[in-house]
Coordinates of C-alpha atoms (C1' of nucleotides) in Angstrom, one line a residue:
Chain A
X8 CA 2.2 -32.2 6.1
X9 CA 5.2 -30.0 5.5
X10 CA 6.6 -29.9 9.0
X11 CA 9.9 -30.2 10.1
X12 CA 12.1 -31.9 7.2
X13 CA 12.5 -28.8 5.4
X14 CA 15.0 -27.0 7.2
X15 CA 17.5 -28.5 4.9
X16 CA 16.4 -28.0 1.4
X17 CA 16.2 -24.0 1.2
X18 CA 18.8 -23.2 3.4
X19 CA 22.1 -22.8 1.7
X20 CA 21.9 -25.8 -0.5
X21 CA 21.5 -24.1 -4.1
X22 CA 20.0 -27.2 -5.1
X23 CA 16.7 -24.9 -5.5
X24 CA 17.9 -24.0 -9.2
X25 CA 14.6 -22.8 -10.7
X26 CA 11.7 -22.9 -8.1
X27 CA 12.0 -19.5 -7.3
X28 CA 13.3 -17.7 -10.7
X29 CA 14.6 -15.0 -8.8
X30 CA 11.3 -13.6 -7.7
X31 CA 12.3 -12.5 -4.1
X32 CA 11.1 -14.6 -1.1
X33 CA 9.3 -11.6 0.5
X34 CA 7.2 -11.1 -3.1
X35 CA 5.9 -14.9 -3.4
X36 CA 5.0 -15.0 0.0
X37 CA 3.3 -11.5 -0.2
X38 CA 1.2 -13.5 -3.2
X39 CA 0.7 -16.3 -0.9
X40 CA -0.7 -14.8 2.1
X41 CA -3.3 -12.6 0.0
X42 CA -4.7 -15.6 -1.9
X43 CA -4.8 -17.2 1.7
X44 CA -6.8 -13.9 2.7
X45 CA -8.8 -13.8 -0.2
X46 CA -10.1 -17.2 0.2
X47 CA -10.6 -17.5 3.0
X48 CA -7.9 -20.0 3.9
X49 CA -7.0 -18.0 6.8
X50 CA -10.0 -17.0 8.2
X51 CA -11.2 -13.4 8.8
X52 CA -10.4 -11.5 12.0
X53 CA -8.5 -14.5 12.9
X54 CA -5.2 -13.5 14.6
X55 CA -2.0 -14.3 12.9
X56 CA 1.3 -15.0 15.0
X57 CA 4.2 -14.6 13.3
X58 CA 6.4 -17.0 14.7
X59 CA 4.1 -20.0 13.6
X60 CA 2.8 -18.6 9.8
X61 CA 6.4 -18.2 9.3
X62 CA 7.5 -21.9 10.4
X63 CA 4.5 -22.9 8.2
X64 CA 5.9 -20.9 5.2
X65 CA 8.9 -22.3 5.9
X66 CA 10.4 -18.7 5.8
X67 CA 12.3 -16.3 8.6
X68 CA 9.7 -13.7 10.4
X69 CA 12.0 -11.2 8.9
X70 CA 10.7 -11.7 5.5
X71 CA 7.3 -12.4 6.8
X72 CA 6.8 -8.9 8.6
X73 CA 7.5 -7.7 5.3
X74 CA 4.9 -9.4 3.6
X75 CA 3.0 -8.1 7.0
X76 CA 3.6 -4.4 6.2
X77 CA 2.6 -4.8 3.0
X78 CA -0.6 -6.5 3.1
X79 CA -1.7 -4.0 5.9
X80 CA -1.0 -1.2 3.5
X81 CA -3.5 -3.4 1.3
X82 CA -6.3 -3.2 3.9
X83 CA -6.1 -7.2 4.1
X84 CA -4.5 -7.2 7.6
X85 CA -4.6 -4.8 10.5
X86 CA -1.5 -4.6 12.7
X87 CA -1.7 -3.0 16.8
X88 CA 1.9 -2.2 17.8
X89 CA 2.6 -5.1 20.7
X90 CA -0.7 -6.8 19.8
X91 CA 0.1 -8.3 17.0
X92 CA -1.8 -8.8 13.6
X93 CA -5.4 -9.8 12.5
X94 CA -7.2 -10.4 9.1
X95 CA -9.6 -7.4 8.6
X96 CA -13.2 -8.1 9.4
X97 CA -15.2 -7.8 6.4
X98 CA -18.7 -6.2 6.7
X99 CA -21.9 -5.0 5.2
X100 CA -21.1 -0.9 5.6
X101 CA -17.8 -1.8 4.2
X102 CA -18.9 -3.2 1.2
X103 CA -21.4 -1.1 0.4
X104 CA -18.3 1.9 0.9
X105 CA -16.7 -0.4 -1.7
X106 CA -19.5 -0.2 -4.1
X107 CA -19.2 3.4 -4.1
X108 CA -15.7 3.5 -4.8
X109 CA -16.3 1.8 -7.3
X110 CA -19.1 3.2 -9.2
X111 CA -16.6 6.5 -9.0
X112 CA -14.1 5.3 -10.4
X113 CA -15.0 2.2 -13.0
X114 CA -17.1 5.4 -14.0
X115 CA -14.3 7.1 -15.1
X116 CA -12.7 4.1 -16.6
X117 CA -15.3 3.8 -18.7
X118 CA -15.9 7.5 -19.8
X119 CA -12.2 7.2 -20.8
X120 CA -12.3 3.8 -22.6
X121 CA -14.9 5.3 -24.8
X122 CA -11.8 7.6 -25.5
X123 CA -9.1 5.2 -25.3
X124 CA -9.6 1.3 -26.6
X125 CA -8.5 0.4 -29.5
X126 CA -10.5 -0.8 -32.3
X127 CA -9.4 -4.6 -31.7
X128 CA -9.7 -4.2 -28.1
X129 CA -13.8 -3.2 -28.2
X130 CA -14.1 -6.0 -30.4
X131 CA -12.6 -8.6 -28.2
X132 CA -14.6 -7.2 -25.4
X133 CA -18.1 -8.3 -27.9
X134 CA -16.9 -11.5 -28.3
X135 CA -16.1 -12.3 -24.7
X136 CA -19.5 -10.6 -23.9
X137 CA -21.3 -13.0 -27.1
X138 CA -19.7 -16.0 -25.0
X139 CA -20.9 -15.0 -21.7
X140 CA -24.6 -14.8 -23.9
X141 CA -24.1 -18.0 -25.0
X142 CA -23.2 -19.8 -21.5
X143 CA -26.2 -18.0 -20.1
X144 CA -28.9 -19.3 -22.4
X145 CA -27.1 -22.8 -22.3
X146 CA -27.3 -23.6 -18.2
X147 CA -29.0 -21.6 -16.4
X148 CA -25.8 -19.1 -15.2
X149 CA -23.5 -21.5 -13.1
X150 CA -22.7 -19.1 -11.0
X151 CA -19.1 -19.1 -10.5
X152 CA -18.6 -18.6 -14.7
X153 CA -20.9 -15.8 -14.4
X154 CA -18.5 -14.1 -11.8
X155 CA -15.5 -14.7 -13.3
X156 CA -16.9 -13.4 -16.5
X157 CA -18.3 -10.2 -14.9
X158 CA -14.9 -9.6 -13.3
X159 CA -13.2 -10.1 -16.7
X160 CA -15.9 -8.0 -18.7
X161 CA -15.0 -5.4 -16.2
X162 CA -11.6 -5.9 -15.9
X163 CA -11.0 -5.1 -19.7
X164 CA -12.7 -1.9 -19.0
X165 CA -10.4 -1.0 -16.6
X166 CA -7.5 -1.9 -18.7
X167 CA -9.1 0.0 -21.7
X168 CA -8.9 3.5 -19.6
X169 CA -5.4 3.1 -20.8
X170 CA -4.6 5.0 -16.9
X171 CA -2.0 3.6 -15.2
X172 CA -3.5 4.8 -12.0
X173 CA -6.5 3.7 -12.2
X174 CA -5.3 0.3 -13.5
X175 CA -3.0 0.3 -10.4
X176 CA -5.5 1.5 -8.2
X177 CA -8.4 -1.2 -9.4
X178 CA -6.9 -4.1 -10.1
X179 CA -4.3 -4.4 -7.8
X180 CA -6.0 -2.8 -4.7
X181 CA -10.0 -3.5 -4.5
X182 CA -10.1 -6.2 -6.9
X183 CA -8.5 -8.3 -4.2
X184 CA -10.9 -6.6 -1.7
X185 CA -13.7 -7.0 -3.6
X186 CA -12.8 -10.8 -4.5
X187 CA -12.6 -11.1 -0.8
X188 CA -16.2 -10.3 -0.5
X189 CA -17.2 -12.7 -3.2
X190 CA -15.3 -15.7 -1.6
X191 CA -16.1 -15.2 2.0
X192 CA -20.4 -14.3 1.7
X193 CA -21.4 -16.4 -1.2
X194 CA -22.8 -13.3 -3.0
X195 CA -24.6 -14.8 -6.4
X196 CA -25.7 -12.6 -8.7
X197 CA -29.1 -14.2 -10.0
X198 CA -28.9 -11.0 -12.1
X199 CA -26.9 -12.1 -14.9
X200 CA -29.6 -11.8 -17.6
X201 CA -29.9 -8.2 -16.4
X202 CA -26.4 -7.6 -15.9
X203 CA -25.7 -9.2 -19.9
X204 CA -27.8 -6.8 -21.1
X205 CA -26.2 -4.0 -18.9
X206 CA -22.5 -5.0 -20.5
X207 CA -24.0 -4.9 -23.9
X208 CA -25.3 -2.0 -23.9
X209 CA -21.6 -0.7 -22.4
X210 CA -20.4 -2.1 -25.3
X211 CA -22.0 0.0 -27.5
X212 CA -21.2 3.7 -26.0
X213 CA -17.8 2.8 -26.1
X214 CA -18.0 1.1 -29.6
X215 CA -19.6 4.7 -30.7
X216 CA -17.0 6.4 -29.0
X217 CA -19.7 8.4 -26.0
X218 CA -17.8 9.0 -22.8
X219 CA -20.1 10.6 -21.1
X220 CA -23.0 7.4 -21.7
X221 CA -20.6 5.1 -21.2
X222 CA -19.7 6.9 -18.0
X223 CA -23.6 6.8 -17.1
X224 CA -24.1 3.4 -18.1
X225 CA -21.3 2.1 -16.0
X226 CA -22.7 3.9 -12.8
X227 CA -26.0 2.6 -13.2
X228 CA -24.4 -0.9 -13.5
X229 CA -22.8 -0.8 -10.8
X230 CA -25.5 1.1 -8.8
X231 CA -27.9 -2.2 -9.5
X232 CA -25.3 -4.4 -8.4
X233 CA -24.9 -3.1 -5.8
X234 CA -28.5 -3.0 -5.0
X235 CA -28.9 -6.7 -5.8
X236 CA -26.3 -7.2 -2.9
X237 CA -28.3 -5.2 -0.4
X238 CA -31.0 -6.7 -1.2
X239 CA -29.8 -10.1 -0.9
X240 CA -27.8 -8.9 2.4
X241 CA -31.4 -8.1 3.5
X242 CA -33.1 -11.2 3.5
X243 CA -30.6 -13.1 4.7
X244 CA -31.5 -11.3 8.0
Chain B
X21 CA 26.4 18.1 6.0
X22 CA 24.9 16.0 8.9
X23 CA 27.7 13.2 8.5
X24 CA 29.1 11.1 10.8
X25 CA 29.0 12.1 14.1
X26 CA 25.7 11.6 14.9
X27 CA 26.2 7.7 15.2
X28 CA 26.2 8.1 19.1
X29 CA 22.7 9.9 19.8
X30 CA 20.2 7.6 18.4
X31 CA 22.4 3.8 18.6
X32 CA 20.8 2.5 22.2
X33 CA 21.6 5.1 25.1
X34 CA 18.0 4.6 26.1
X35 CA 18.6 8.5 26.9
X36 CA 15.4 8.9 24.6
X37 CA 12.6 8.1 27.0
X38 CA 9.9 10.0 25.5
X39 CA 10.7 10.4 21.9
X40 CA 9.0 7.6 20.5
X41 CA 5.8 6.9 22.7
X42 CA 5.9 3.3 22.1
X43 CA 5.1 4.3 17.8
X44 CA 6.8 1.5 16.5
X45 CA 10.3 2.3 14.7
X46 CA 9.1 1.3 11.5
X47 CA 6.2 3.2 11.7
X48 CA 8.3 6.6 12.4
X49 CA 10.7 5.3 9.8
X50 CA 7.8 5.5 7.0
X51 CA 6.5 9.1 8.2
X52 CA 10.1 10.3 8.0
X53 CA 11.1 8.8 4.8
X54 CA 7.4 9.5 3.0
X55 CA 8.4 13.0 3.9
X56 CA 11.6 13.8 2.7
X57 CA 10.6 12.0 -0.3
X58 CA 7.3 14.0 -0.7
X59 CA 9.3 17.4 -0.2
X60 CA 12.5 16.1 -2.5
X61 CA 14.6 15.8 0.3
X62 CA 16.3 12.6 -1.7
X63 CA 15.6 13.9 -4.6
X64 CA 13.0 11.6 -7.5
X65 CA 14.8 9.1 -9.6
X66 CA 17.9 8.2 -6.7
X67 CA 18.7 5.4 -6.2
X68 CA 18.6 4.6 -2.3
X69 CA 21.0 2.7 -0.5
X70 CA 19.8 0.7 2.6
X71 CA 22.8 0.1 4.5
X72 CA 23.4 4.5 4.4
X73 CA 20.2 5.3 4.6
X74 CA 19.6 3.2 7.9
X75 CA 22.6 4.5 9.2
X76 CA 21.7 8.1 8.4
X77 CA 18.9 7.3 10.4
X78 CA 20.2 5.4 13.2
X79 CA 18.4 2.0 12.5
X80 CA 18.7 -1.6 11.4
X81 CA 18.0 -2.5 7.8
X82 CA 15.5 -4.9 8.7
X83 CA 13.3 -1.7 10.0
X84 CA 14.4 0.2 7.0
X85 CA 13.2 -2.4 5.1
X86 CA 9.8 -2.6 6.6
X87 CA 9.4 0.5 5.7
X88 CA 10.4 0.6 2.0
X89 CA 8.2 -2.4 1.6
X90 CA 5.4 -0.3 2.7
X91 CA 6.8 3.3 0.6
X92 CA 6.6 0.4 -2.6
X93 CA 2.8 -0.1 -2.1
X94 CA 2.5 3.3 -1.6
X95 CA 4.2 4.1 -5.5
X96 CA 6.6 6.6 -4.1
X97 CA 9.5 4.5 -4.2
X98 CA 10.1 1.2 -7.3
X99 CA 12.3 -1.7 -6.4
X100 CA 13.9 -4.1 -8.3
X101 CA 15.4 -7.3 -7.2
X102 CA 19.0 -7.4 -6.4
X103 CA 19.3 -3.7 -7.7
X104 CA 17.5 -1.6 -5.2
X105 CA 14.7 0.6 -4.9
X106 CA 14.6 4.4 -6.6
X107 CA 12.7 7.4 -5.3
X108 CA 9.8 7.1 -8.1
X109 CA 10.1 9.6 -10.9
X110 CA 7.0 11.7 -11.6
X111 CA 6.1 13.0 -15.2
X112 CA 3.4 15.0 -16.6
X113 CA 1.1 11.8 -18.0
X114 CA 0.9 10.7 -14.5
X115 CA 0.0 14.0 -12.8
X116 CA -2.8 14.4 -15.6
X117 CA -3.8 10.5 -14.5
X118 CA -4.4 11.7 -10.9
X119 CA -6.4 14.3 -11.6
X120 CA -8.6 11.9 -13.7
X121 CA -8.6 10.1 -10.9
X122 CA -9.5 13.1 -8.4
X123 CA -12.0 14.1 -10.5
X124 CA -13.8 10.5 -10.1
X125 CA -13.2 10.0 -6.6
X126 CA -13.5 14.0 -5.3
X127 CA -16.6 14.3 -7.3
X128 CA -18.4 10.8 -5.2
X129 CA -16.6 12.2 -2.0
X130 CA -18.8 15.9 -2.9
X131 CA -21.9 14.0 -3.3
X132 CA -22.1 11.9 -0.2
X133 CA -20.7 14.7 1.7
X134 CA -24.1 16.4 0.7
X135 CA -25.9 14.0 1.9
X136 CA -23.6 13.2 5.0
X137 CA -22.2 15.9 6.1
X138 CA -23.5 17.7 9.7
X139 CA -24.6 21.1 9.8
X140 CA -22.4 21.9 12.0
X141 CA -19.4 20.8 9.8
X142 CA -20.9 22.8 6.7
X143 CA -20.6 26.1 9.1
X144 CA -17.1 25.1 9.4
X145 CA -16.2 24.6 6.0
X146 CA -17.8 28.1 5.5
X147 CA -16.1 29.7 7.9
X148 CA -12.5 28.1 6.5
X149 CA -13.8 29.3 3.5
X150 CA -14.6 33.1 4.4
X151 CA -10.8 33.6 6.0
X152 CA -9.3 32.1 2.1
X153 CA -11.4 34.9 1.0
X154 CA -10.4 37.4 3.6
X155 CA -6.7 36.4 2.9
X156 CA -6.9 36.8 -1.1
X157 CA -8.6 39.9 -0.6
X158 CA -5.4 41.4 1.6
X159 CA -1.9 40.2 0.6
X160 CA -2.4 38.9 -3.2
X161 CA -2.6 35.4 -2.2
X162 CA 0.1 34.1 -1.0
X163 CA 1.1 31.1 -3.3
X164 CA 1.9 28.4 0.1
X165 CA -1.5 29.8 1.8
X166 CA -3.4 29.6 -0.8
X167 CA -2.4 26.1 -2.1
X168 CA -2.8 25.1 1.9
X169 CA -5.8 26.1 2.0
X170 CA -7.3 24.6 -1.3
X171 CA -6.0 21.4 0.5
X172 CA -7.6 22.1 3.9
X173 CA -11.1 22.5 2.0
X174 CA -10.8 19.3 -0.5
X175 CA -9.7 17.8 2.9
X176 CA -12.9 18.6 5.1
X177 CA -15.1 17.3 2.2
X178 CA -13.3 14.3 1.9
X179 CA -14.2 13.7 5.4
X180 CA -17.4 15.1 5.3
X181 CA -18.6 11.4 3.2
X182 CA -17.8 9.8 5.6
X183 CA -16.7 6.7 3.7
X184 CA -14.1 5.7 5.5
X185 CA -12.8 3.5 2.2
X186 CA -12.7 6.9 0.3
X187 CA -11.2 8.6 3.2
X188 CA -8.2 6.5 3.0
X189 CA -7.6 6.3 -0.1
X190 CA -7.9 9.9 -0.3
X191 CA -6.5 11.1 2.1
X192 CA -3.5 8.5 2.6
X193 CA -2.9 7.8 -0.8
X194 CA -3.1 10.1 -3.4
X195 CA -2.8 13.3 -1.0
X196 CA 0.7 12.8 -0.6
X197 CA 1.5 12.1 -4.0
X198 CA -0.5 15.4 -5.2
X199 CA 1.6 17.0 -2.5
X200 CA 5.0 15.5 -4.1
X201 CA 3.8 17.1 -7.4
X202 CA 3.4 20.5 -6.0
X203 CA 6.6 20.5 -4.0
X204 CA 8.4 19.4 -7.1
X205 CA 7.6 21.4 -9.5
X206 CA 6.2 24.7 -8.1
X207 CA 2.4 24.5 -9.3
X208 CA 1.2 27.8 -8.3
X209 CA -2.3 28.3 -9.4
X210 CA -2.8 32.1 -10.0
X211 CA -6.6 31.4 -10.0
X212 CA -7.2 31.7 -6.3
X213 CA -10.3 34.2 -6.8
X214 CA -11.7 31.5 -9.1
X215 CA -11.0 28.5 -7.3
X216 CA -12.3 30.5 -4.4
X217 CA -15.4 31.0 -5.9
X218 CA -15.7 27.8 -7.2
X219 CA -15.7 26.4 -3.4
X220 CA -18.4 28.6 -2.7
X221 CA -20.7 26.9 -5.5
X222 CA -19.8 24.1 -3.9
X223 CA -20.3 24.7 -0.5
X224 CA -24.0 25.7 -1.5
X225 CA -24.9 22.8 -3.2
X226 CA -23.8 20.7 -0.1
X227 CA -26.0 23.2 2.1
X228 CA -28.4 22.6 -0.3
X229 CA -28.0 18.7 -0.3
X230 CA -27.7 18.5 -3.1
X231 CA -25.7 15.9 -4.6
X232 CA -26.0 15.3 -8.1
X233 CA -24.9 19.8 -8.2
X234 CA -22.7 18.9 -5.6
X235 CA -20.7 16.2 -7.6
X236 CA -20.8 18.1 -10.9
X237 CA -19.3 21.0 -9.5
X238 CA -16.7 19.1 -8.0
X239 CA -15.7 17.7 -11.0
X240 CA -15.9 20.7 -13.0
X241 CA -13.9 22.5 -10.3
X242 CA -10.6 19.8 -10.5
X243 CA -10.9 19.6 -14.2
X244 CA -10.4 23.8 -14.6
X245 CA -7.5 22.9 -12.1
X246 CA -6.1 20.1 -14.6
X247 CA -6.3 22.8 -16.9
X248 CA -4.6 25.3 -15.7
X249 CA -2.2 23.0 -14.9
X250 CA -1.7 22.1 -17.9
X251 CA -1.3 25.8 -19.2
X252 CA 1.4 26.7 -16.9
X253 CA 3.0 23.0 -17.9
X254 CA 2.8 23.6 -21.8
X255 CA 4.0 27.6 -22.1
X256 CA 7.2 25.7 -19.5
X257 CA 8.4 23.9 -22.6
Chain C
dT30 C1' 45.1 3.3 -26.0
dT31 C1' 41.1 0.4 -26.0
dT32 C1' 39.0 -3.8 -24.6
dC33 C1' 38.2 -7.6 -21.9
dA34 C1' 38.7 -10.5 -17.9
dC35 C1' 39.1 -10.8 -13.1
dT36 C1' 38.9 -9.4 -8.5
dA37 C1' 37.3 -6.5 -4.8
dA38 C1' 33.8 -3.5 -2.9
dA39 C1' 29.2 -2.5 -2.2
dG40 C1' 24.5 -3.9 -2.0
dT41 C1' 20.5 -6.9 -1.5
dG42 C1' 18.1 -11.2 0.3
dT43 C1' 17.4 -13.9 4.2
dC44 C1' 18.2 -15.6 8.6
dG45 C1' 18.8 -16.3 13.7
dA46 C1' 19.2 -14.0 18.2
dC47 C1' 18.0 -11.0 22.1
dA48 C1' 15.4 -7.6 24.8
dC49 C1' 11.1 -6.1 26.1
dT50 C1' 5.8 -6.6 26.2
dT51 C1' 1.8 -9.1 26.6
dT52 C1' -0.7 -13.2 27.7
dA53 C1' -1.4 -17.3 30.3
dA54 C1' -1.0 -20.4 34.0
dG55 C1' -0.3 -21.5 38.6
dA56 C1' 0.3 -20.5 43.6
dA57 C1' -0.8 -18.0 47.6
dA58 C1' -3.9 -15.6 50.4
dT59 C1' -8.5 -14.3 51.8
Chain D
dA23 C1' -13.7 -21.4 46.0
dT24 C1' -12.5 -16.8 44.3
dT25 C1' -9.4 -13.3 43.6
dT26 C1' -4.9 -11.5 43.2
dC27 C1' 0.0 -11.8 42.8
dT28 C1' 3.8 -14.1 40.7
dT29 C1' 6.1 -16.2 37.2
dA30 C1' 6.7 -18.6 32.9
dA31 C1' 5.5 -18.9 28.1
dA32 C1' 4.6 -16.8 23.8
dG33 C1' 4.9 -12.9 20.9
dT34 C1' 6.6 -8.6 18.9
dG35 C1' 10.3 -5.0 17.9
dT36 C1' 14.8 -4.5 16.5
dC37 C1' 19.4 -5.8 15.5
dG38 C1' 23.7 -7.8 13.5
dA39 C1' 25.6 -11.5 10.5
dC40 C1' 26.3 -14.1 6.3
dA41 C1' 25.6 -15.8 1.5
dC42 C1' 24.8 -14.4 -3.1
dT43 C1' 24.4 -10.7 -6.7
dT44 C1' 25.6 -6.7 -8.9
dT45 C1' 28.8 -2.9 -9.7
dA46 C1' 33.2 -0.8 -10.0
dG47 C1' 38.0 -0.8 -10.4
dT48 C1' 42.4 -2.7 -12.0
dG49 C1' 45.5 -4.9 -14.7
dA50 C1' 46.7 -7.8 -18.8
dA51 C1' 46.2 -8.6 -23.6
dA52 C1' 45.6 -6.8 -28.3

DNA sequence: TTTCACTAAAGTGTCGACACTTTAAGAAAT
DNA sequence: ATTTCTTAAAGTGTCGACACTTTAGTGAAA
C-alpha cells in the first residue's frame, strides 16, 4: 500500500490543486502523527526512525523533524540528541498527575463559566446533557457514546471560561493526552449514571450564576473520576 | 550593531570544540531565541525573518526552523502560512488570563506540596524566605531582587508537588511567559512586605500539612498580586 | 499626480545531500 | 564457542538549493 509510485505526484507537478488548501505540509502531518499517537496506531514507547515515517508519509525528514519538535513539545514524543525519538510511555503515576491537573484547572473553568456563558450557551449545554439522559436510560451506556459525551459536556465548559489560555492549554494540550489514555487502556467508565447526575447538577451552579459551587462541583467530579480509574487500575492487578 | 562581520566565527572552523557539548543546535537555537524574546530583545509584534535571523545566528534555516516550530507551541511567537511568524504580542486580557490560570494551577501545586514536600525542603524554603525578609528590611527592596525572589519561592513550591506534569507546565510554560510580562512592562510590585508575609502564611500551612489552608492561601496570595497589578495597570492609562 | 499593472526582490515551503554518531554484523583471536 | 575488534549499515544533525508566494518598487496610463 502506498509505496513507491508516489514520488511523482507531489513533487513539482501542481496537479495537487486542492488536496492540500494551502495548510502547510509540516501542519497536516503534525495532525497526522498525533492521531497516529493518540490511537495508538504507532504504538507507545515504540521508536520512530525518521528516515522510514517520512518515506511512509511520503514527505522529506526536513518537514518531519518539524512535526518531531513539535509533538515533543506536546509530551507525545520524547527525543535523546543521537538516539533518536520514541512515543512517551503512558503510565498509572502519570495519569493520576493528569487527573490533578485537571481537577485545577477545569475547576477554574468552571468557577469562571458560572461568570461567563451566555444565556444560549447554558441552555445548549441542558440539552446535550438531556440527550446524554436519554441514551443512558435507552441502552445500557454504550460506552464509547458515553465518553465522547463526557468529553463534549466537558469540553463546552472549558470553552464557556471564555479564557483563551485555558482553552489553549486544555483542549489543545491534555485533551490529546488524556484521549491518549482513553484509547490505549480501555478505561470505561461504568459510572455514567453517577457522572449524569454529577453534570446536572454542574448545570445548575452555573445556570444560577455560583462560581464558587460550580468550582466545587467540578472538583468533586473530577475527584470521583478519577477515583473510578484507580479503582479500576487496581483490580486489574 | 553586531553586523556583518561575524559570518566567519561561527560558519564551520570546527575552532569551537567545547562550546556546544554535543546540545543539539536546535536545542541552543530555542534557549537563545526564547530569551531574547522573553527579555524584548526582538521586540513583541516583529515580524521575524528566517533567512536574517539564521544568519545573525550563524545557522541553517532548517535549524532555525526547528526551533520556531517549537517557540509556536510554546505561544511566544504566531505564524502564518507563506507570511511568516511574529514575536506574539502581549495585552492586558491575557496577563489577567494567566493569572487565572496561576491561581488554579499554583494553588493545586501549594496543596500537594503540603502533603509532598520533605522536611528538609520546607527548612529551605524558610530559610530563602528569612534572607527576602532580611533584604526588604535593609535596602527598600530592591525591585529585580525582590521580583527574583518571589520567583525563586513560587519555584521551590512548584517543585515541592512533585507532579512532574505540573512541574512542566509550570515551570516551562507559563514561567517564561510571566517573565516576558515583567520584562516588558516593568511590573514592580511595591507590596514586598505583604507578599512577604503572605509566603510566610504559606510556608506554615505546608509545615503544617495542611493542604486545603495551603491551597487557599495560595490562591488568595496570586489573586492580591492580580490585583495590584491591575492597579498599577489602570492609574497607567 | 494618482492609480493600476507588471516585474523584481525577498521570503516561505519543501527537498535532497553530506558529515558525524550510533548500532549491527561479521571476522579474528583466544 | 565466546569475546573482542573491525567495518558496514542505518540514523541523526545540519546545510544549501529550488519552486512557489508574497511584498515592494517602477513605470505606463488616465
Amino acid at each position: 500500500m502506498s509505496t513507491v509510485q508516489d514520488s511523482d505526484m507531489q513533487n513539482q507537478s501542481t496537479a495537487t490543486p486542492l488536496d492540500a488548501a494551502n495548510i502547510p505540509l509540516t501542519e497536516r502531518l503534525f495532525d497526522a502523527l498525533q492521531r497516529a499517537i493518540v490511537e495508538g496506531e504507532i504504538p507507545q514507547g515504540s521508536k520512530i526512525s525518521e528516515p522510514e515515517l517520512a518515506r511512509q508519509h511520503g514527505v522529506s525528514r526536513g518537514s518531519l523533524r518539524e512535526a518531531m519538535a513539535r509533538l515533543e513539545v506536546r509530551k507525545l514524543v520524547e527525543r535523546k540528541p543521537n538516539l533518536g525519538a520514541r512515543v512517551v510511555t503512558l503510565s498509572y503515576e502519570q495519569l493520576i498527575e493528569i487527573f490533578q491537573l485537571r481537577e485545577a484547572l477545569e475547576g477554574m473553568a468552571a468557577r469562571l463559566a458560572a461568570q461567563n456563558m451566555t444565556e444560549i450557551e447554558i441552555e445548549e449545554l441542558q440539552k446535550l446533557l438531556d440527550q446524554h439522559g436519554e441514551q443512558i436510560a435507552e441502552q445500557h451506556g454504550q460506552a464509547y457514546f458515553q465518553k465522547q459525551g463526557d468529553l463534549d459536556f466537558h469540553y463546552r465548559i472549558v470553552q464557556g471560561s471564555k479564557n483563551k489560555q485555558l482553552i489553549e492549554l486544555l483542549c489543545n494540550d491534555l485533551y490529546h493526552l488524556l484521549r491518549m489514555y482513553r484509547y490505549q487502556f480501555g478505561m470505561r467508565s461504568k459510572r455514567s449514571q453517577q457522572a449524569y447526575e454529577e453534570h446536572q447538577y454542574l448545570i445548575n451552579a452555573i445556570s444560577a450564576r455560583d462560581p464558587e459551587m460550580a468550582e466545587l462541583l467540578m472538583r468533586q467530579h473530577i475527584r470521583s473520576s478519577r477515583r473510578n480509574v484507580e479503582a479500576v487500575f487496581l483490580e486489574k492487578l
